[in-house]
Coordinates of C-alpha atoms in Angstrom, one line a residue:
Chain D
X35 CA -19.5 71.0 -52.6
X36 CA -21.1 67.7 -51.5
X37 CA -20.9 66.9 -47.8
X38 CA -21.8 63.7 -46.1
X39 CA -22.6 64.0 -42.3
X40 CA -22.8 60.9 -40.2
X41 CA -25.3 61.1 -37.4
X42 CA -25.9 58.7 -34.6
X43 CA -29.0 57.9 -32.5
X44 CA -28.2 57.4 -28.9
X45 CA -30.2 56.9 -25.7
X46 CA -31.4 60.2 -24.4
X47 CA -29.3 61.7 -21.5
X48 CA -32.4 61.9 -19.4
X49 CA -33.7 58.4 -20.1
X50 CA -33.0 55.7 -17.5
X51 CA -29.9 53.6 -18.4
X52 CA -29.3 50.0 -17.5
X53 CA -26.3 47.9 -18.6
X54 CA -28.7 45.6 -20.5
X55 CA -30.1 48.4 -22.7
X56 CA -27.2 50.3 -24.2
X57 CA -28.7 50.8 -27.7
X58 CA -31.6 53.0 -28.8
X59 CA -32.8 50.1 -30.9
X60 CA -33.8 48.3 -27.6
X61 CA -36.1 51.1 -26.6
X62 CA -39.9 51.0 -27.1
X63 CA -40.4 54.8 -26.6
X64 CA -39.0 57.3 -29.1
X65 CA -38.7 59.8 -26.3
X66 CA -35.8 57.8 -25.0
X67 CA -33.8 58.4 -28.2
X68 CA -31.9 61.5 -29.2
X69 CA -29.4 62.7 -31.8
X70 CA -25.9 62.3 -30.5
X71 CA -25.3 65.9 -29.3
X72 CA -21.9 66.2 -30.9
X73 CA -23.3 65.3 -34.3
X74 CA -25.3 68.5 -34.4
X75 CA -22.1 70.5 -34.5
X76 CA -21.1 68.5 -37.6
X77 CA -24.5 69.2 -39.2
X78 CA -24.0 72.9 -38.4
X79 CA -20.5 72.9 -40.0
X80 CA -21.8 71.1 -43.2
X81 CA -24.7 73.6 -43.6
X82 CA -22.5 76.6 -43.0
X83 CA -20.0 75.4 -45.6
X84 CA -22.6 74.8 -48.2
X85 CA -24.4 78.1 -47.5
X86 CA -21.1 80.0 -47.8
X87 CA -20.1 78.3 -51.0
X88 CA -23.6 78.8 -52.4
X89 CA -23.8 75.4 -54.0
X90 CA -23.8 71.8 -53.1
X91 CA -25.8 69.6 -50.7
X92 CA -25.6 68.0 -47.3
X93 CA -26.5 64.3 -47.0
X94 CA -27.1 62.9 -43.5
X95 CA -26.5 59.2 -43.0
X96 CA -27.4 57.2 -39.9
X97 CA -26.7 53.6 -39.0
X98 CA -29.5 52.5 -36.7
X99 CA -32.8 50.8 -36.1
X100 CA -36.2 52.4 -37.0
X101 CA -36.0 54.2 -33.7
X102 CA -33.3 56.3 -35.4
X103 CA -35.7 57.7 -38.0
X104 CA -36.4 60.5 -35.5
X105 CA -32.8 61.5 -35.6
X106 CA -32.7 61.4 -39.4
X107 CA -35.8 63.6 -39.5
X108 CA -34.2 66.0 -37.1
X109 CA -31.2 66.3 -39.5
X110 CA -33.6 67.2 -42.3
X111 CA -35.4 69.7 -40.1
X112 CA -32.1 71.4 -39.4
X113 CA -31.6 71.8 -43.1
X114 CA -29.8 68.7 -44.5
X115 CA -30.9 68.3 -48.2
X116 CA -31.2 64.6 -48.1
X117 CA -30.9 61.8 -45.5
X118 CA -31.1 58.1 -45.2
X119 CA -30.7 55.3 -42.7
X120 CA -28.7 52.1 -42.9
X121 CA -30.9 49.5 -41.3
X122 CA -29.3 48.0 -38.1
X123 CA -32.3 46.6 -36.3
X124 CA -31.7 44.6 -33.1
X125 CA -28.3 46.3 -33.0
X126 CA -27.0 43.7 -35.4
X127 CA -23.6 45.4 -35.8
X128 CA -22.4 47.2 -32.7
X129 CA -18.6 46.9 -32.7
X130 CA -17.1 50.2 -33.8
X131 CA -14.6 48.6 -36.1
X132 CA -17.3 47.0 -38.2
X133 CA -19.4 50.2 -38.0
X134 CA -16.5 52.1 -39.5
X135 CA -16.3 49.6 -42.4
X136 CA -20.1 49.9 -43.0
X137 CA -19.9 53.7 -43.1
X138 CA -16.9 53.6 -45.4
X139 CA -18.8 51.2 -47.7
X140 CA -21.8 53.5 -47.7
X141 CA -19.6 56.5 -48.7
X142 CA -18.3 54.4 -51.6
X143 CA -21.8 53.7 -52.7
X144 CA -22.8 57.4 -52.5
X145 CA -19.8 58.0 -54.8
X146 CA -19.5 61.8 -55.0
X147 CA -18.4 63.8 -52.0
X148 CA -15.9 66.5 -51.1
X149 CA -16.1 66.3 -47.3
X150 CA -17.2 63.7 -44.8
X151 CA -18.1 65.0 -41.3
X152 CA -18.5 63.4 -37.9
X153 CA -19.2 64.8 -34.5
X154 CA -16.1 64.6 -32.3
X155 CA -17.3 61.6 -30.4
X156 CA -20.5 59.8 -29.4
X157 CA -22.3 60.3 -26.2
X158 CA -22.8 56.6 -25.7
X159 CA -19.7 54.6 -26.7
X160 CA -17.5 57.7 -27.0
X161 CA -14.5 55.9 -28.7
X162 CA -13.9 58.9 -31.1
X163 CA -12.6 56.3 -33.6
X164 CA -15.0 56.8 -36.5
X165 CA -13.2 59.7 -38.3
X166 CA -9.7 58.2 -38.2
X167 CA -10.9 54.7 -39.0
X168 CA -13.3 55.6 -41.8
X169 CA -10.6 57.9 -43.3
X170 CA -8.2 55.1 -43.3
X171 CA -10.6 52.7 -45.0
X172 CA -11.2 55.3 -47.7
X173 CA -7.6 56.3 -47.9
X174 CA -8.4 60.0 -47.3
X175 CA -6.7 62.6 -45.2
X176 CA -8.3 63.5 -41.9
X177 CA -8.4 65.9 -39.0
X178 CA -10.2 65.5 -35.7
X179 CA -11.7 68.2 -33.3
X180 CA -11.9 70.9 -36.0
X181 CA -13.0 74.3 -34.7
X182 CA -12.6 76.4 -37.9
X183 CA -12.7 75.7 -41.6
X184 CA -11.7 77.7 -44.7
X185 CA -12.0 76.4 -48.3
X186 CA -9.2 77.1 -50.7
X187 CA -9.9 75.6 -54.1
X188 CA -9.5 71.8 -54.0
X189 CA -7.9 72.2 -50.5
X190 CA -9.3 73.0 -47.1
X191 CA -7.6 74.7 -44.2
X192 CA -8.7 73.5 -40.8
X193 CA -7.9 74.7 -37.3
X194 CA -8.1 71.9 -34.8
X195 CA -8.0 71.6 -31.1
X196 CA -4.8 70.5 -29.5
X197 CA -3.9 70.6 -25.8
X198 CA -3.3 74.2 -24.8
X199 CA -4.1 75.7 -28.2
X200 CA -4.8 75.0 -31.9
X201 CA -3.0 73.5 -34.9
X202 CA -3.7 74.6 -38.5
X203 CA -3.3 72.1 -41.3
X204 CA -4.1 72.0 -44.9
X205 CA -5.8 69.0 -46.4
X206 CA -6.4 67.9 -50.0
X207 CA -10.1 67.3 -50.6
X208 CA -11.9 65.0 -50.3
X209 CA -11.2 64.7 -46.6
X210 CA -12.8 63.3 -43.4
X211 CA -13.2 65.7 -40.4
X212 CA -14.6 65.4 -36.9
X213 CA -16.1 68.7 -35.7
X214 CA -15.4 70.1 -32.3
X215 CA -18.2 71.3 -30.0
X216 CA -16.2 74.5 -29.5
X217 CA -15.2 77.0 -32.2
X218 CA -17.2 78.2 -35.2
X219 CA -19.8 75.5 -35.0
X220 CA -20.3 75.7 -31.3
X221 CA -24.0 76.6 -31.5
X222 CA -26.0 74.2 -33.8
X223 CA -29.0 76.0 -35.3
X224 CA -32.4 75.6 -33.8
X225 CA -35.2 74.5 -36.1
X226 CA -38.7 75.8 -36.4
X227 CA -41.8 73.8 -35.5
X228 CA -42.9 74.2 -39.1
X229 CA -39.7 72.5 -40.3
X230 CA -40.0 69.8 -37.8
X231 CA -43.6 69.1 -38.8
X232 CA -42.5 69.0 -42.4
X233 CA -39.6 66.7 -41.8
X234 CA -41.7 64.4 -39.7
X235 CA -43.7 63.6 -42.8
X236 CA -40.6 62.6 -44.8
X237 CA -40.2 59.0 -45.6
X238 CA -36.7 58.0 -44.7
X239 CA -35.0 55.8 -47.3
X240 CA -33.4 52.7 -45.9
X241 CA -30.3 50.9 -47.1
X242 CA -29.4 47.4 -46.2
X243 CA -26.0 46.5 -44.7
X244 CA -25.7 43.4 -46.8
X245 CA -25.9 45.4 -50.0
X246 CA -23.0 47.6 -49.1
X247 CA -20.0 45.3 -49.6
X248 CA -18.5 46.3 -46.3
X249 CA -16.5 43.1 -45.9
X250 CA -16.3 40.8 -42.9
X251 CA -18.2 42.3 -40.0
X252 CA -16.3 41.0 -37.0
X253 CA -13.9 42.5 -34.6
X254 CA -10.7 41.4 -32.8
X255 CA -11.4 43.5 -29.7
X256 CA -14.7 42.9 -28.1
X257 CA -16.9 44.4 -25.4
X258 CA -17.4 41.4 -23.1
X259 CA -19.2 43.1 -20.2
X260 CA -21.0 46.4 -19.4
X261 CA -21.7 47.3 -15.9
X262 CA -22.6 50.2 -13.6
X263 CA -19.8 51.9 -11.8
X264 CA -20.1 52.0 -8.0
X265 CA -22.8 54.6 -7.0
X266 CA -21.7 58.0 -5.9
X267 CA -21.9 58.2 -2.1
X268 CA -23.0 61.7 -1.5
X269 CA -25.6 63.7 -3.3
X270 CA -25.2 67.3 -4.4
X271 CA -26.7 69.8 -1.8
X272 CA -28.7 72.2 -3.9
X273 CA -29.6 75.8 -2.8
X274 CA -32.4 77.4 -4.8
X275 CA -35.6 79.3 -5.0
X276 CA -34.6 82.0 -2.6
X277 CA -33.0 85.4 -2.6
X278 CA -29.3 85.2 -3.6
X279 CA -28.0 86.5 -0.2
X280 CA -30.0 83.8 1.6
X281 CA -28.7 81.1 -0.8
X282 CA -25.1 82.2 -0.1
X283 CA -25.7 82.2 3.7
X284 CA -27.1 78.7 3.4
X285 CA -24.1 77.6 1.4
X286 CA -21.6 79.2 3.8
X287 CA -23.2 77.7 6.8
X288 CA -23.3 74.2 5.2
X289 CA -19.6 74.6 4.5
X290 CA -19.0 75.7 8.0
X291 CA -20.8 72.6 9.4
X292 CA -18.2 70.5 7.5
X293 CA -15.3 72.6 8.8
X294 CA -14.7 74.2 5.4
X295 CA -13.9 77.9 5.0
X296 CA -14.1 79.5 1.6
X297 CA -12.5 82.6 3.0
X298 CA -9.3 80.9 4.1
X299 CA -7.2 81.8 1.0
X300 CA -7.3 85.6 1.1
Chain B
X123 CA 7.9 37.0 -27.1
X124 CA 5.5 40.0 -27.0
X125 CA 6.7 43.4 -28.4
X126 CA 5.4 46.2 -26.2
X127 CA 5.8 49.6 -27.9
X128 CA 4.8 53.0 -26.5
X129 CA 4.3 55.9 -28.9
X130 CA 6.0 58.7 -27.0
X131 CA 4.2 62.0 -27.7
X132 CA 6.1 65.3 -27.4
X133 CA 4.5 68.7 -26.9
X134 CA 6.2 72.0 -26.0
X135 CA 9.6 70.2 -26.1
X136 CA 8.6 67.7 -23.4
X137 CA 7.3 64.2 -23.1
X138 CA 3.6 64.7 -22.4
X139 CA 2.0 63.8 -19.0
X140 CA -0.5 61.4 -20.6
X141 CA 2.4 59.5 -22.2
X142 CA 3.9 59.1 -18.7
X143 CA 0.5 57.8 -17.5
X144 CA 0.6 55.3 -20.4
X145 CA 4.1 54.3 -19.4
X146 CA 2.8 53.4 -15.9
X147 CA 0.3 51.0 -17.5
X148 CA 3.0 49.7 -19.8
X149 CA 5.4 49.1 -16.9
X150 CA 2.9 46.8 -15.1
X151 CA 2.0 45.0 -18.3
X152 CA 5.7 44.5 -19.2
X153 CA 6.3 42.9 -15.8
X154 CA 3.3 40.6 -16.3
X155 CA 4.4 39.7 -19.8
X156 CA 8.1 39.4 -18.8
X157 CA 9.2 41.7 -21.6
X158 CA 10.9 45.1 -22.0
X159 CA 9.2 48.3 -22.9
X160 CA 10.2 49.9 -26.2
X161 CA 9.3 53.3 -27.5
X162 CA 8.9 55.2 -30.7
X163 CA 9.4 59.0 -30.8
X164 CA 8.8 61.1 -33.9
X165 CA 9.9 64.7 -34.2
X166 CA 12.9 67.0 -35.1
X167 CA 15.9 67.6 -32.9
X168 CA 14.7 65.1 -30.3
X169 CA 17.9 63.2 -29.4
X170 CA 18.1 64.6 -25.9
X171 CA 14.4 63.8 -25.3
X172 CA 14.9 60.3 -26.6
X173 CA 17.9 59.7 -24.2
X174 CA 15.8 61.2 -21.4
X175 CA 12.9 58.9 -22.2
X176 CA 15.0 55.8 -21.5
X177 CA 15.2 56.9 -17.9
X178 CA 11.5 56.0 -17.6
X179 CA 12.5 52.4 -18.1
X180 CA 12.2 52.2 -21.9
X181 CA 14.9 49.8 -23.0
X182 CA 15.0 50.8 -26.7
X183 CA 13.7 53.9 -28.4
X184 CA 13.1 54.1 -32.2
X185 CA 13.8 57.7 -32.9
X186 CA 12.4 59.3 -36.1
X187 CA 14.3 62.6 -36.2
X188 CA 13.6 64.5 -39.3
X189 CA 12.9 68.1 -40.4
X190 CA 9.6 66.9 -42.0
X191 CA 8.5 65.9 -38.5
X192 CA 9.0 69.3 -37.0
X193 CA 5.2 69.8 -37.1
X194 CA 2.8 66.9 -36.6
X195 CA 1.5 65.5 -39.8
X196 CA -0.9 62.5 -39.1
X197 CA -0.3 60.9 -42.5
X198 CA 3.5 61.1 -42.1
X199 CA 3.3 59.7 -38.6
X200 CA 0.9 56.9 -39.7
X201 CA 3.1 55.8 -42.6
X202 CA 6.3 55.8 -40.6
X203 CA 4.7 53.9 -37.7
X204 CA 3.2 51.4 -40.2
X205 CA 6.7 50.7 -41.5
X206 CA 8.0 50.3 -38.0
X207 CA 5.2 48.0 -36.9
X208 CA 5.5 45.9 -40.0
X209 CA 8.9 44.8 -38.8
X210 CA 7.3 43.1 -35.8
X211 CA 5.3 39.9 -35.9
X212 CA 2.4 39.3 -33.5
X213 CA 2.1 39.3 -30.6
X214 CA 2.8 43.1 -30.5
X215 CA 1.1 45.8 -28.4
X216 CA 1.3 49.4 -29.7
X217 CA 0.0 51.9 -27.1
X218 CA -0.2 55.6 -26.7
X219 CA -2.0 58.1 -24.4
X220 CA -5.5 58.9 -25.5
X221 CA -4.5 62.5 -26.1
X222 CA -6.0 64.2 -29.2
X223 CA -2.9 63.0 -31.0
X224 CA -3.2 59.4 -29.7
X225 CA -6.9 59.3 -30.5
X226 CA -6.1 60.2 -34.2
X227 CA -3.0 58.2 -34.8
X228 CA -3.8 54.9 -33.1
X229 CA -7.2 54.1 -34.7
X230 CA -5.9 55.1 -38.1
X231 CA -2.8 52.9 -37.7
X232 CA -4.9 50.0 -36.4
X233 CA -7.3 50.3 -39.3
X234 CA -4.3 50.1 -41.6
X235 CA -3.5 46.7 -40.0
X236 CA -7.2 45.8 -40.2
X237 CA -7.5 45.8 -36.5
X238 CA -9.9 47.3 -33.9
X239 CA -8.4 49.0 -30.9
X240 CA -8.6 49.2 -27.1
X241 CA -10.1 52.7 -27.3
X242 CA -9.5 55.1 -24.4
X243 CA -9.2 52.5 -21.8
X244 CA -8.4 53.4 -18.1
X245 CA -6.3 50.2 -17.7
X246 CA -4.9 47.3 -19.7
X247 CA -4.0 44.1 -18.0
X248 CA -3.3 40.5 -18.7
X249 CA -6.0 38.0 -17.9
X250 CA -5.0 34.5 -19.0
X251 CA -4.7 34.5 -22.8
X252 CA -6.4 37.9 -23.1
X253 CA -5.7 41.5 -22.7
X254 CA -8.5 43.3 -20.8
X255 CA -9.2 47.0 -20.6
X256 CA -12.0 49.2 -19.2
X257 CA -13.6 51.8 -21.4
X258 CA -16.1 54.2 -19.8
X259 CA -19.4 54.6 -21.7
X260 CA -22.2 57.2 -21.6
X261 CA -19.8 59.7 -20.1
X262 CA -18.8 57.3 -17.4
X263 CA -22.4 56.3 -16.3
X264 CA -21.4 52.7 -17.4
X265 CA -18.1 50.8 -17.7
X266 CA -17.4 48.5 -20.6
X267 CA -14.8 45.7 -20.4
X268 CA -12.9 45.3 -23.6
X269 CA -11.1 42.1 -24.3
X270 CA -8.8 40.7 -27.0
X271 CA -6.4 37.8 -27.7
X272 CA -3.0 38.7 -26.4
X273 CA -1.3 36.9 -29.2
X274 CA -2.5 39.2 -31.9
X275 CA -1.5 42.7 -32.9
X276 CA -3.1 45.0 -30.3
X277 CA -3.5 48.7 -30.5
X278 CA -4.3 50.7 -27.4
X279 CA -5.0 54.3 -26.2
X280 CA -4.9 54.9 -22.4
X281 CA -7.3 57.5 -21.1
X282 CA -5.7 60.3 -19.2
X283 CA -6.3 61.0 -15.5
X284 CA -6.6 57.4 -14.3
X285 CA -3.0 56.4 -13.7
X286 CA -0.1 58.1 -12.0
X287 CA 2.6 59.5 -14.3
X288 CA 5.8 57.3 -14.5
X289 CA 8.7 58.9 -12.6
X290 CA 12.1 59.3 -14.0
X291 CA 14.9 57.1 -12.6
X292 CA 18.4 58.5 -13.4
X293 CA 20.0 55.1 -12.9
X294 CA 18.1 53.7 -15.9
X295 CA 19.3 53.8 -19.5
X296 CA 18.5 52.3 -22.8
X297 CA 19.4 52.2 -26.4
X298 CA 18.3 55.0 -28.9
X299 CA 18.2 53.8 -32.5
X300 CA 17.4 55.9 -35.6
X301 CA 14.5 54.8 -37.7
X302 CA 14.2 56.4 -41.1
X303 CA 11.0 58.3 -41.9
X304 CA 8.8 57.0 -44.6
X305 CA 6.5 59.4 -46.5
X306 CA 4.6 58.5 -49.6
X307 CA 3.5 61.0 -52.3
X308 CA -0.1 60.4 -51.1
X309 CA 0.8 61.5 -47.6
X310 CA 1.5 65.0 -48.9
X311 CA -2.3 65.5 -49.1
X312 CA -1.8 66.8 -45.5
X313 CA 0.4 69.9 -44.8
X314 CA 1.3 71.3 -41.4
X315 CA 0.7 75.0 -41.3
X316 CA 1.1 76.3 -37.8
X317 CA 0.5 75.7 -34.1
X318 CA -0.8 78.4 -31.7
X319 CA 0.1 77.4 -28.1
X320 CA -0.7 79.6 -25.1
X321 CA 2.2 81.2 -23.4
X322 CA 2.1 79.9 -19.9
X323 CA 1.6 82.8 -17.5
X324 CA -0.1 81.0 -14.8
X325 CA 0.0 77.4 -13.4
X326 CA -3.5 76.7 -12.2
X327 CA -2.6 73.2 -11.1
X328 CA -1.0 74.5 -8.0
X329 CA -3.9 76.7 -6.8
X330 CA -5.9 75.8 -3.7
X331 CA -9.0 77.7 -4.9
X332 CA -10.2 77.9 -8.4
X333 CA -13.0 80.1 -9.7
X334 CA -13.8 78.8 -13.1
X335 CA -16.1 80.4 -15.8
X336 CA -17.7 78.9 -18.8
X337 CA -20.0 79.8 -21.6
X338 CA -22.7 80.9 -19.1
X339 CA -20.6 83.9 -18.1
X340 CA -21.7 85.5 -21.3
X341 CA -18.8 87.5 -22.7
X342 CA -15.2 88.7 -22.3
X343 CA -16.1 91.8 -20.3
X344 CA -18.5 89.8 -18.1
X345 CA -15.7 87.4 -17.4
X346 CA -14.3 90.3 -15.2
X347 CA -16.4 89.1 -12.3
X348 CA -14.6 85.7 -12.4
X349 CA -11.2 87.5 -12.2
X350 CA -12.5 89.8 -9.5
X351 CA -13.8 86.9 -7.4
X352 CA -10.6 84.9 -7.8
X353 CA -8.6 88.0 -6.8
X354 CA -10.7 88.8 -3.8
X355 CA -10.8 85.2 -2.5
X356 CA -7.2 84.5 -3.2
X357 CA -7.7 81.9 -5.9
X358 CA -6.9 81.5 -9.6
X359 CA -9.1 81.7 -12.6
X360 CA -10.1 78.6 -14.5
X361 CA -12.1 78.2 -17.6
X362 CA -13.9 75.7 -19.9
X363 CA -12.8 75.1 -23.5
X364 CA -15.8 77.2 -24.6
X365 CA -14.5 80.2 -22.7
X366 CA -10.9 80.0 -23.9
X367 CA -12.0 79.3 -27.4
X368 CA -14.2 82.5 -27.4
X369 CA -11.0 84.3 -26.3
X370 CA -12.5 85.4 -23.0
X371 CA -9.5 84.1 -21.1
X372 CA -6.1 82.7 -22.3
X373 CA -5.6 79.0 -23.0
X374 CA -3.4 78.4 -19.9
X375 CA -6.5 78.8 -17.7
X376 CA -8.3 75.9 -19.5
X377 CA -9.4 72.9 -17.3
X378 CA -10.2 69.5 -18.8
X379 CA -9.3 67.0 -21.5
X380 CA -7.5 69.6 -23.6
X381 CA -6.4 71.7 -20.7
X382 CA -5.2 71.1 -17.2
X383 CA -6.2 68.6 -14.6
X384 CA -6.7 70.3 -11.2
X385 CA -7.3 69.0 -7.6
X386 CA -7.7 72.2 -5.5
X387 CA -9.4 72.4 -2.1
X388 CA -12.2 74.4 -3.6
X389 CA -13.5 74.5 -7.2
X390 CA -16.3 76.9 -7.9
X391 CA -17.7 76.4 -11.4
X392 CA -19.7 79.4 -12.7
X393 CA -21.8 79.1 -15.8
X394 CA -20.2 75.7 -16.7
X395 CA -22.7 73.1 -17.6
X396 CA -20.2 70.3 -17.1
X397 CA -19.4 68.6 -20.4
X398 CA -17.4 65.4 -19.7
X399 CA -14.4 67.0 -21.4
X400 CA -14.3 69.6 -18.6
X401 CA -15.3 67.2 -15.7
X402 CA -12.4 64.9 -16.3
X403 CA -10.1 67.8 -15.4
X404 CA -11.7 68.9 -12.1
X405 CA -13.9 66.2 -10.7
X406 CA -11.2 65.2 -8.1
X407 CA -11.3 68.7 -6.6
X408 CA -11.9 68.3 -2.8
X409 CA -15.0 70.5 -2.6
X410 CA -16.9 71.4 -5.8
X411 CA -19.4 74.2 -5.9
X412 CA -21.6 74.8 -8.9
X413 CA -23.2 78.2 -9.7
X414 CA -25.6 77.7 -12.5
X415 CA -29.1 78.6 -13.5
X416 CA -29.8 75.1 -14.7
X417 CA -30.4 72.5 -12.0
X418 CA -30.2 69.7 -14.6
X419 CA -26.6 70.6 -15.6
X420 CA -24.2 67.6 -15.6
X421 CA -21.9 69.7 -13.3
X422 CA -24.3 68.8 -10.5
X423 CA -23.5 65.2 -10.9
X424 CA -20.0 65.8 -9.5
X425 CA -20.7 68.9 -7.4
X426 CA -21.0 68.8 -3.6
X427 CA -22.9 72.0 -3.5
X428 CA -24.9 74.0 -6.0
X429 CA -26.5 77.5 -6.0
X430 CA -29.2 77.7 -8.7
X431 CA -29.0 81.4 -9.6
X432 CA -27.4 83.9 -11.9
X433 CA -23.6 83.9 -11.4
X434 CA -23.6 87.7 -11.9
X435 CA -25.8 88.1 -8.9
X436 CA -24.1 85.3 -6.8
X437 CA -20.4 86.2 -7.2
X438 CA -20.7 90.0 -6.1
X439 CA -22.7 88.9 -3.1
X440 CA -20.2 86.1 -2.3
X441 CA -17.4 88.7 -2.4
X442 CA -19.4 90.9 0.0
X443 CA -19.9 88.1 2.5
X444 CA -16.4 86.8 2.6

């Protein structure tokens, strides 16, 4: 069972964010870069499948600048058997349509695979288009928001999120899946300091976009402008660092000051 | 003349709310372009639904009505939509709600036509020779403007919760025409097995007060305090996807992208960190109170008040005081 997991480096949730700097490649400080949270669920799914099957390997692939090496090493620390990065310095290719073509081309170059996994979306651009687009470019079946997986010979049964419930479908392998943040892979494994130290010494192999035969890298729908939405007018009033009864009194009196009564619905 | 086609999604025997939101966007666009809205509907035994859909101002519905479409199969849907779209030359706009279905089908269909998409946009309008849409980035901390030539094939998903649902108008009617399904041998690599949909026992969208629990509640039995608080205060129980997925509470209590959108007078979120998928379903609540041990939780970005403490200490005390 060979599984390819795509991982993305995004700007850290806690790092300051301006419209001019939407790519981790723009950052000077590695602390501003993190693994796209949702991708950790995909890594977790891949590792669980291989562990259960007792054979195979997990290959993590990341399109990004050298700032993304941190993310690749984290995938190795989590337990991925091998990992590499496709060089995308200075955010050369950013439109998701071309990114999907590059990822599909990378899979073709890898050659042998049974499953291709994505997180359910990215924290930054959040278009959730990679799994369906890459599956189409590779002519493979696909399922998004997968919560549970069971292997069945050369087929796979997946239970996926739908509004108000779940749908189970069976797919012929190889297949492309996006993994939900709920379900069997909800809690990605933590990794030990020792594994992180070991992974940090790994040299990350780098592939070149131009050697991947991804085809024309342009797009017919473009991002023309990125801006900040209007600022939120009111800040959250926080009650903390006191006994619970006091915190609640404080909340209730703040509500009362605004003419609000939480007890009005009894 | 531009073809404007809405993919009409059906769930639980009805046209979905997000499709109706998409129809609102389509209606404005159809007026600006001076064209009719057309629709495509795929399923089995859907004639009445198709006729009903014309009352939303859809002039022509392509109906794919076939037993093989009784359960959703993305490969069957993509192939059949491909055959339909192939009949039209650009300019053509194919749009759907950015439901889980829309977010699977539209990117795949677009890629088959070697096209990018307007992905999860809150709006789609005509600006000169371009179509322009807004796509939120970084969980809505930034807004991206997407733009494309209006004279090409354009594929669009409309993000839920940003437009009113189109209303039915009994005086309207349109044509329903059968379109034959197309399924290739390769499409049989996907097989529909089953769907589990919650029986609806409660409609949390009508409640004035919601006490919602998430992963932080810590277990099915511990979820009892959420029920007890809701009962005592006269509210309904809400939940995050994590809590319904863990079977702590039934699916019909779920709030968010894959659950309900609520706008109660009071929303109290307990042990819910506030993933964007949950926030989109409750952030328009009038007063939002977060009960959480983590002051950094994203829930505090939308909350009006927050108590930073253990919900299992806070809720019993709150019951006592009210």
